[in-house]
Amino acid sequence: MSRLIFSRDFEGKSHGRSLYARTPSPVRRAAFGIALVSAFVTACGSDDKSGTGGGAGALAAGGAGRAATGAGGTGGVSTSGGTSGTNASGAGRANAGTTGASGTSSSGAGGAHANGGSAGAAQGGTSATANGGRTGGRGGRSSGAAGASAGAGANAGAGTNTGGAGASAAGSAGGGAAGAPAGWTLSWSDEFDGPSGQAPDSSKWTYDVGGDGWGNSELEYYTDRTDNSATDGNGNLVITLKSETYMNRSYTSARLKTQGKFAQAYGRFEARIKIPRGPGVWPAFWMLGDDIATNPWPACGEIDIMENVGKEPAVNHGSMHGPGYSGSNPLTGSYTLMGGGALADDFHVYAIEWETNVVRFYVDDDNYETRKNTDVPSGATWVYDHPFFMILNIAIGGSFPGSPDSTTMLPQTMTVDYVRVYTKS
């Protein structure tokens, strides 16, 4: 297992870029349900992250693996299954044991127990970290069974989508889709539960469309086609970067934003994402001040929550751009995943916690960077005191990542499990 480390406070690092560009337009309590395993079934998996209602429920052996028991009612008891362990109420981190007959989860908002099959770690996911623990996974999503049981059947009656506040083990603090990490209240979310091939929810997202380089010499043309952004039927949004000739550009991708749909000042903003990879590939989850139309960048402010370039597969950049500290000289820090892995190998939760005069940056549970109003250069202004909207995109090429090369394999996808926003309780 990789060990996570971080570095921080690199005000002087030159990125030679901002995610913002001058464009043609302004810019689960976990799937605690367990397959009831007969003497003939040894593999099961739960793969859900949301639910409503209350009371306990369980998943019948087999089926889609999408019932949840949650903290809206009694915590729920596993009658069989190979992993055991308990999860303290409230905190809601997903836990996985190694062997045992049953697992219980105490009631409490967001509490979750990620259960697997007859040999938990082997059948229910390689570890809590990779499958629903500190990386904010969807409650014991099974890497082998992919959330499906070897038996037959689907959801058991009352267990279809039970649970209340603790609907999911998700997020770096384990908050559920209808719950929240301790100290936070959910204010907005998208769980991307649409059918395969469906466009993102138009009540929550709109698009930037175009291909003029976006101020960074980027090579893609952003479209609003489902070819480039759509739900996958498994609870994810998939943004796809393709190599194709389109509108006089050689690549297509998508850039989704909540501008005009949702913006918030202060709070916790997080997304669980599996990023793409490859030289020249540039995925991001970021924010812009919602006054950009009347207060042009960089005065409106920019916060980059997840920003990776393919030539640095283990590095996430967290940056803030404002008047006097933008472009090649933002407030910035970086997080590095050690052990020879790449961030693209798995899902990670990328988040900020933003309060008056301070922004803390996280990858999974690690606060790798903290920025305060006193960090801005002399004479510059801290502009993070008004609502910001969110953006998800994959770019290719440009001043920061450099150009793709012969080793860049396309298409590449950015898979987004959820985006959630909270206010301080």
Coordinates of C-alpha atoms in Angstrom, one line a residue:
M1 CA 0.0 0.0 0.0
S2 CA 1.3 3.4 -0.9
R3 CA 2.1 5.8 1.8
L4 CA 0.8 9.3 1.4
I5 CA 3.0 12.3 2.1
F6 CA 2.6 16.0 1.3
S7 CA 4.5 19.1 0.9
R8 CA 3.2 22.6 1.4
D9 CA 3.7 26.4 1.0
F10 CA 5.3 27.0 -2.3
E11 CA 4.3 30.6 -3.0
G12 CA 7.1 31.1 -5.5
K13 CA 6.6 28.0 -7.6
S14 CA 6.0 28.9 -11.2
H15 CA 3.3 27.0 -12.9
G16 CA 3.1 29.2 -15.9
R17 CA -0.7 28.9 -16.1
S18 CA -4.1 29.4 -14.6
L19 CA -7.0 27.1 -15.2
Y20 CA -9.0 30.2 -16.0
A21 CA -8.7 31.6 -19.4
R22 CA -10.2 34.5 -21.3
T23 CA -12.9 32.6 -23.2
P24 CA -15.7 33.5 -25.6
S25 CA -18.2 33.2 -22.7
P26 CA -17.8 34.0 -18.9
V27 CA -16.7 31.5 -17.5
R28 CA -23.5 6.4 0.4
R29 CA -24.3 5.2 4.9
A30 CA -22.2 3.1 2.7
A31 CA -23.6 0.4 0.6
F32 CA -23.8 -1.3 4.0
G33 CA -26.3 -3.7 2.5
I34 CA -24.6 -7.1 2.2
A35 CA -25.5 -10.0 0.0
L36 CA -26.9 -12.8 2.3
V37 CA -24.5 -15.5 1.4
S38 CA -25.6 -19.2 1.1
A39 CA -23.3 -22.1 1.4
F40 CA -22.8 -21.9 -2.3
V41 CA -21.9 -18.3 -2.6
T42 CA -18.7 -16.8 -1.5
A43 CA -18.5 -13.5 -3.3
C44 CA -20.6 -10.4 -2.8
G45 CA -20.2 -6.7 -3.1
S46 CA -22.2 -3.6 -2.3
D47 CA -22.0 -0.7 -4.6
D48 CA -24.3 2.1 -3.5
K49 CA -23.8 5.5 -2.2
S50 CA -27.2 6.9 -1.6
G51 CA -30.6 6.3 -0.1
T52 CA -33.6 7.8 1.5
G53 CA -36.1 6.8 4.1
G54 CA -35.2 5.0 7.3
G55 CA -35.0 1.6 9.0
A56 CA -32.8 -1.3 8.4
G57 CA -32.5 -3.2 5.2
A58 CA -30.3 -5.7 3.4
L59 CA -29.4 -6.8 0.0
A60 CA -30.7 -10.2 -1.1
A61 CA -28.1 -12.6 -2.4
G62 CA -27.1 -11.4 -5.8
G63 CA -28.4 -8.8 -7.9
A64 CA -27.3 -5.3 -8.5
G65 CA -25.9 -4.8 -5.1
R66 CA -27.5 -1.5 -4.5
A67 CA -29.4 -1.7 -1.2
A68 CA -28.1 0.2 1.7
T69 CA -28.8 0.2 5.4
G70 CA -28.3 3.6 6.9
A71 CA -28.3 5.6 10.0
G72 CA -31.7 7.0 9.4
G73 CA -33.1 4.1 11.4
T74 CA -31.4 1.2 13.3
G75 CA -27.9 0.7 12.1
G76 CA -28.5 -2.7 10.5
V77 CA -26.9 -6.1 11.1
S78 CA -25.1 -8.3 8.6
T79 CA -26.3 -11.9 9.0
S80 CA -23.5 -13.3 7.0
G81 CA -20.5 -12.3 5.0
G82 CA -16.9 -12.5 5.5
T83 CA -15.9 -9.2 6.8
S84 CA -16.6 -7.9 10.2
G85 CA -16.0 -4.9 12.3
T86 CA -17.9 -2.0 13.7
N87 CA -17.9 1.6 12.9
A88 CA -18.3 4.2 15.6
S89 CA -21.4 6.3 15.1
G90 CA -21.1 9.7 13.6
A91 CA -17.7 9.6 12.0
G92 CA -18.9 7.5 9.1
R93 CA -15.6 6.1 7.8
A94 CA -15.9 2.8 6.0
N95 CA -14.1 0.0 7.7
A96 CA -13.3 -3.5 6.5
G97 CA -12.3 -6.5 8.6
T98 CA -10.6 -9.6 7.5
T99 CA -12.7 -12.5 8.5
G100 CA -15.8 -13.2 10.7
A101 CA -19.4 -14.0 10.6
S102 CA -21.1 -10.7 10.8
G103 CA -20.6 -7.0 10.9
T104 CA -22.7 -4.4 12.6
S105 CA -22.8 -0.7 12.3
S106 CA -23.9 1.5 15.1
S107 CA -26.5 4.1 14.3
G108 CA -25.4 7.6 13.7
A109 CA -25.2 10.0 10.8
G110 CA -22.9 8.7 8.2
G111 CA -21.8 5.6 10.0
A112 CA -20.9 2.8 7.6
H113 CA -19.3 -0.6 7.5
A114 CA -17.9 -1.7 4.2
N115 CA -18.5 -5.4 4.0
G116 CA -17.2 -7.8 1.5
G117 CA -17.6 -11.5 0.7
S118 CA -16.4 -14.6 2.5
A119 CA -12.9 -13.3 2.7
G120 CA -13.4 -9.7 3.2
A121 CA -10.2 -8.2 1.9
A122 CA -10.1 -10.5 -1.1
Q123 CA -13.8 -10.3 -2.0
G124 CA -15.0 -7.1 -0.7
G125 CA -12.2 -5.0 -1.8
T126 CA -8.5 -5.0 -1.4
S127 CA -8.7 -2.7 1.6
A128 CA -10.8 -0.1 3.3
T129 CA -8.4 2.5 1.9
A130 CA -8.8 1.5 -1.7
N131 CA -12.5 0.6 -1.5
G132 CA -14.3 2.9 0.8
G133 CA -12.2 4.0 3.7
R134 CA -10.1 7.1 3.8
T135 CA -10.3 7.6 0.1
G136 CA -14.0 8.2 0.6
G137 CA -15.2 5.2 -1.4
R138 CA -18.6 4.0 -2.0
G139 CA -18.8 1.8 1.1
G140 CA -16.9 -1.4 0.3
R141 CA -17.2 -1.4 -3.4
S142 CA -15.9 -4.8 -4.4
S143 CA -12.9 -4.6 -6.7
G144 CA -13.5 -8.2 -7.8
A145 CA -17.3 -8.4 -8.0
A146 CA -17.9 -4.9 -9.0
G147 CA -20.9 -4.6 -6.8
A148 CA -22.7 -7.6 -8.0
S149 CA -23.4 -10.8 -6.2
A150 CA -22.8 -14.3 -7.5
G151 CA -26.3 -15.4 -6.6
A152 CA -29.5 -14.3 -8.2
G153 CA -32.0 -11.8 -7.2
A154 CA -32.0 -8.0 -6.6
N155 CA -32.8 -5.8 -3.8
A156 CA -34.6 -7.2 -0.7
G157 CA -37.9 -5.4 -0.1
A158 CA -37.5 -2.8 2.5
G159 CA -33.7 -2.7 2.0
T160 CA -33.9 -1.2 -1.4
N161 CA -32.7 2.2 -0.4
T162 CA -33.0 2.4 3.3
G163 CA -31.2 4.7 5.5
G164 CA -31.4 8.3 6.3
A165 CA -28.7 10.7 7.3
G166 CA -26.1 8.0 6.9
A167 CA -26.7 6.9 3.3
S168 CA -23.1 6.3 2.3
A169 CA -19.6 5.9 3.3
A170 CA -18.1 8.5 1.2
G171 CA -15.9 11.5 1.4
S172 CA -12.7 12.0 3.4
A173 CA -14.8 12.2 6.5
G174 CA -17.2 9.4 5.5
G175 CA -20.3 11.5 5.1
G176 CA -23.2 9.9 3.3
A177 CA -24.9 11.2 0.3
A178 CA -27.8 12.4 2.5
G179 CA -25.5 12.9 5.5
A180 CA -22.4 14.9 6.1
P181 CA -19.0 14.7 7.8
A182 CA -19.1 15.7 11.5
G183 CA -19.5 19.5 11.8
W184 CA -20.8 20.0 8.3
T185 CA -24.3 20.1 6.7
L186 CA -24.8 19.1 3.0
S187 CA -25.9 22.0 0.9
W188 CA -25.6 20.7 -2.6
S189 CA -24.6 17.5 -4.3
D190 CA -24.6 15.5 -7.5
E191 CA -24.3 11.7 -7.2
F192 CA -24.5 11.1 -11.0
D193 CA -27.0 8.3 -10.6
G194 CA -28.5 8.6 -14.1
P195 CA -28.6 5.8 -16.7
S196 CA -25.7 5.1 -19.0
G197 CA -25.3 7.7 -21.7
Q198 CA -27.4 10.4 -20.1
A199 CA -26.2 14.0 -20.1
P200 CA -25.4 15.6 -16.8
D201 CA -28.3 17.1 -14.8
S202 CA -29.0 20.4 -16.6
S203 CA -30.5 21.9 -13.4
K204 CA -27.0 21.6 -11.9
W205 CA -24.5 21.8 -14.7
T206 CA -23.9 23.8 -17.9
Y207 CA -21.0 23.9 -20.3
D208 CA -18.2 26.0 -21.6
V209 CA -18.1 25.3 -25.4
G210 CA -15.3 26.2 -27.7
G211 CA -11.7 25.6 -28.8
D212 CA -9.6 28.7 -29.1
G213 CA -6.9 27.6 -26.7
W214 CA -8.6 29.0 -23.6
G215 CA -5.8 31.4 -22.8
N216 CA -3.4 28.5 -22.2
S217 CA -2.6 27.3 -25.7
E218 CA -4.8 24.2 -25.1
L219 CA -5.5 21.9 -28.0
E220 CA -9.0 20.6 -27.3
Y221 CA -12.5 21.7 -28.4
Y222 CA -14.9 21.6 -25.5
T223 CA -18.4 20.2 -26.5
D224 CA -21.7 19.7 -24.8
R225 CA -22.1 16.2 -26.5
T226 CA -22.7 13.1 -24.5
D227 CA -19.8 11.7 -26.4
N228 CA -17.6 13.8 -24.1
S229 CA -19.6 13.9 -20.9
A230 CA -22.3 11.5 -19.7
T231 CA -23.3 9.4 -16.7
D232 CA -22.2 5.7 -17.0
G233 CA -25.2 3.9 -15.2
N234 CA -22.9 3.0 -12.3
G235 CA -23.2 6.2 -10.4
N236 CA -20.5 8.2 -12.1
L237 CA -20.0 11.1 -14.4
V238 CA -17.5 10.3 -17.1
I239 CA -15.7 13.1 -19.0
T240 CA -14.0 11.7 -22.1
L241 CA -11.0 13.3 -23.9
K242 CA -10.9 12.0 -27.5
S243 CA -8.5 12.3 -30.4
E244 CA -10.7 13.3 -33.3
T245 CA -11.0 16.2 -35.7
Y246 CA -13.8 18.5 -34.7
M247 CA -14.3 22.2 -35.4
N248 CA -10.7 22.5 -36.7
R249 CA -9.2 21.0 -33.5
S250 CA -7.6 17.6 -33.1
Y251 CA -9.2 16.7 -29.7
T252 CA -12.5 17.0 -28.0
S253 CA -13.4 17.0 -24.3
A254 CA -15.9 18.7 -21.9
R255 CA -15.8 21.5 -19.4
L256 CA -18.8 21.4 -17.0
K257 CA -19.6 24.2 -14.6
T258 CA -22.3 25.2 -12.1
Q259 CA -22.2 28.9 -13.1
G260 CA -25.7 30.3 -12.9
K261 CA -26.9 27.1 -11.3
F262 CA -25.1 27.0 -7.9
A263 CA -22.4 29.0 -6.1
Q264 CA -21.5 29.3 -2.4
A265 CA -19.2 31.3 -0.3
Y266 CA -17.3 29.2 2.4
G267 CA -17.8 25.6 3.2
R268 CA -16.4 22.2 2.2
F269 CA -16.2 21.5 -1.5
E270 CA -15.2 17.9 -2.4
A271 CA -15.3 15.4 -5.3
R272 CA -14.3 11.8 -5.5
I273 CA -12.5 11.4 -8.8
K274 CA -10.4 8.9 -10.8
I275 CA -8.3 11.1 -13.0
P276 CA -6.9 10.4 -16.5
R277 CA -3.3 10.0 -17.3
G278 CA -0.6 10.6 -19.9
P279 CA 1.7 13.3 -21.2
G280 CA -0.1 16.5 -22.1
V281 CA -3.3 15.5 -20.2
W282 CA -4.6 18.1 -17.8
P283 CA -7.6 17.2 -15.6
A284 CA -9.0 19.7 -13.0
F285 CA -11.7 20.3 -10.4
W286 CA -11.7 24.0 -9.6
M287 CA -13.7 27.1 -8.8
L288 CA -14.1 30.7 -10.0
G289 CA -15.7 33.7 -8.3
D290 CA -19.3 34.0 -9.5
D291 CA -18.8 37.8 -10.1
I292 CA -16.5 37.1 -13.0
A293 CA -18.8 38.7 -15.5
T294 CA -18.5 42.1 -13.8
N295 CA -15.2 41.5 -12.0
P296 CA -12.9 39.9 -14.5
W297 CA -10.3 37.3 -13.6
P298 CA -8.1 37.3 -11.6
A299 CA -10.0 39.8 -9.4
C300 CA -12.9 37.4 -9.1
G301 CA -10.6 34.8 -7.7
E302 CA -9.8 31.2 -8.6
I303 CA -9.3 28.1 -6.4
D304 CA -7.8 25.0 -8.0
I305 CA -8.8 22.0 -5.8
M306 CA -7.5 19.2 -8.1
E307 CA -5.1 20.0 -10.8
N308 CA -2.8 17.3 -12.3
V309 CA -0.6 17.2 -15.4
G310 CA 0.3 13.9 -16.9
K311 CA 4.0 14.4 -16.7
E312 CA 3.6 14.4 -12.9
P313 CA 1.4 11.3 -12.4
A314 CA 1.7 11.3 -8.5
V315 CA 1.2 15.0 -7.9
N316 CA -1.8 17.1 -7.2
H317 CA -1.6 20.9 -7.2
G318 CA -3.8 23.1 -5.0
S319 CA -3.6 26.7 -6.0
M320 CA -5.3 30.1 -5.6
H321 CA -5.1 32.9 -8.1
G322 CA -6.1 36.5 -7.3
P323 CA -5.0 40.0 -8.2
G324 CA -1.2 40.2 -7.7
Y325 CA -0.7 36.4 -7.4
S326 CA -2.0 34.7 -10.6
G327 CA -0.9 32.9 -13.6
S328 CA 2.7 31.8 -13.1
N329 CA 2.8 33.1 -9.5
P330 CA -0.2 31.8 -7.5
L331 CA -0.5 30.7 -3.9
T332 CA 0.2 27.0 -4.4
G333 CA 1.2 23.8 -2.8
S334 CA 1.4 20.2 -3.9
Y335 CA 0.5 16.7 -2.7
T336 CA 2.6 13.7 -3.7
L337 CA 1.5 10.0 -3.7
M338 CA 4.5 7.9 -2.9
G339 CA 5.3 4.3 -3.5
G340 CA 5.5 4.3 -7.3
G341 CA 1.7 4.7 -7.8
A342 CA -0.2 7.3 -9.8
L343 CA -3.2 9.3 -8.8
A344 CA -4.9 7.9 -11.9
D345 CA -4.7 4.3 -10.5
D346 CA -7.6 4.8 -8.1
F347 CA -10.3 7.2 -6.9
H348 CA -9.3 9.9 -4.5
V349 CA -11.2 12.6 -2.7
Y350 CA -10.1 16.1 -3.5
A351 CA -11.4 18.8 -1.2
I352 CA -11.1 22.2 0.3
E353 CA -12.4 23.6 3.5
W354 CA -12.9 27.3 3.1
E355 CA -13.6 29.7 6.0
T356 CA -13.2 33.4 6.5
N357 CA -9.6 34.2 5.7
V358 CA -8.4 30.6 5.4
V359 CA -8.6 27.8 2.8
R360 CA -7.4 24.2 3.6
F361 CA -6.6 21.8 0.8
Y362 CA -7.0 18.0 1.1
V363 CA -6.4 14.8 -0.8
D364 CA -8.3 12.1 1.0
D365 CA -7.7 12.7 4.7
D366 CA -4.5 14.7 4.3
N367 CA -4.5 18.4 4.8
Y368 CA -1.4 19.1 2.7
E369 CA -1.8 22.9 2.3
T370 CA -3.3 25.7 4.3
R371 CA -3.7 29.3 2.9
K372 CA -4.5 32.4 4.9
N373 CA -5.2 36.0 4.0
T374 CA -1.8 36.9 5.3
D375 CA -0.2 34.7 2.6
V376 CA -1.0 37.2 -0.2
P377 CA 1.9 39.3 -1.5
S378 CA 2.3 42.8 -0.1
G379 CA -0.2 45.1 -1.6
A380 CA -2.3 42.3 -3.0
T381 CA -5.9 41.5 -2.0
W382 CA -7.5 38.4 -0.6
V383 CA -10.6 37.9 -2.7
Y384 CA -12.1 34.8 -1.2
D385 CA -15.1 36.3 0.5
H386 CA -17.9 35.8 -2.0
P387 CA -19.6 32.9 -3.7
F388 CA -17.7 30.7 -6.2
F389 CA -19.0 28.2 -8.7
M390 CA -17.4 24.8 -9.6
I391 CA -15.8 23.5 -12.8
L392 CA -14.8 19.9 -14.0
N393 CA -12.8 19.5 -17.1
I394 CA -10.0 17.7 -19.0
A395 CA -7.7 19.8 -21.1
I396 CA -4.9 18.6 -23.3
G397 CA -1.7 20.4 -24.2
G398 CA -1.0 24.0 -23.2
S399 CA 1.6 26.0 -21.3
F400 CA 1.4 24.0 -18.0
P401 CA 1.2 20.3 -19.1
G402 CA 3.1 20.5 -22.3
S403 CA 2.1 18.7 -25.5
P404 CA 0.9 15.1 -25.8
D405 CA 3.5 12.7 -27.3
S406 CA 3.6 9.2 -28.8
T407 CA 3.1 7.6 -25.3
T408 CA -0.2 9.5 -24.7
M409 CA -3.0 7.0 -25.1
L410 CA -6.4 8.3 -26.0
P411 CA -9.2 8.3 -25.2
Q412 CA -8.7 9.1 -21.6
T413 CA -11.5 9.5 -19.0
M414 CA -12.1 11.4 -15.8
T415 CA -14.6 9.4 -13.7
V416 CA -16.4 11.5 -11.1
D417 CA -18.2 9.5 -8.3
Y418 CA -19.8 12.6 -6.8
V419 CA -19.5 16.2 -6.1
R420 CA -20.7 17.5 -2.7
V421 CA -20.7 20.9 -1.0
Y422 CA -21.3 21.5 2.7
T423 CA -21.8 24.4 5.0
K424 CA -20.3 24.6 8.5
S425 CA -22.8 23.3 11.1

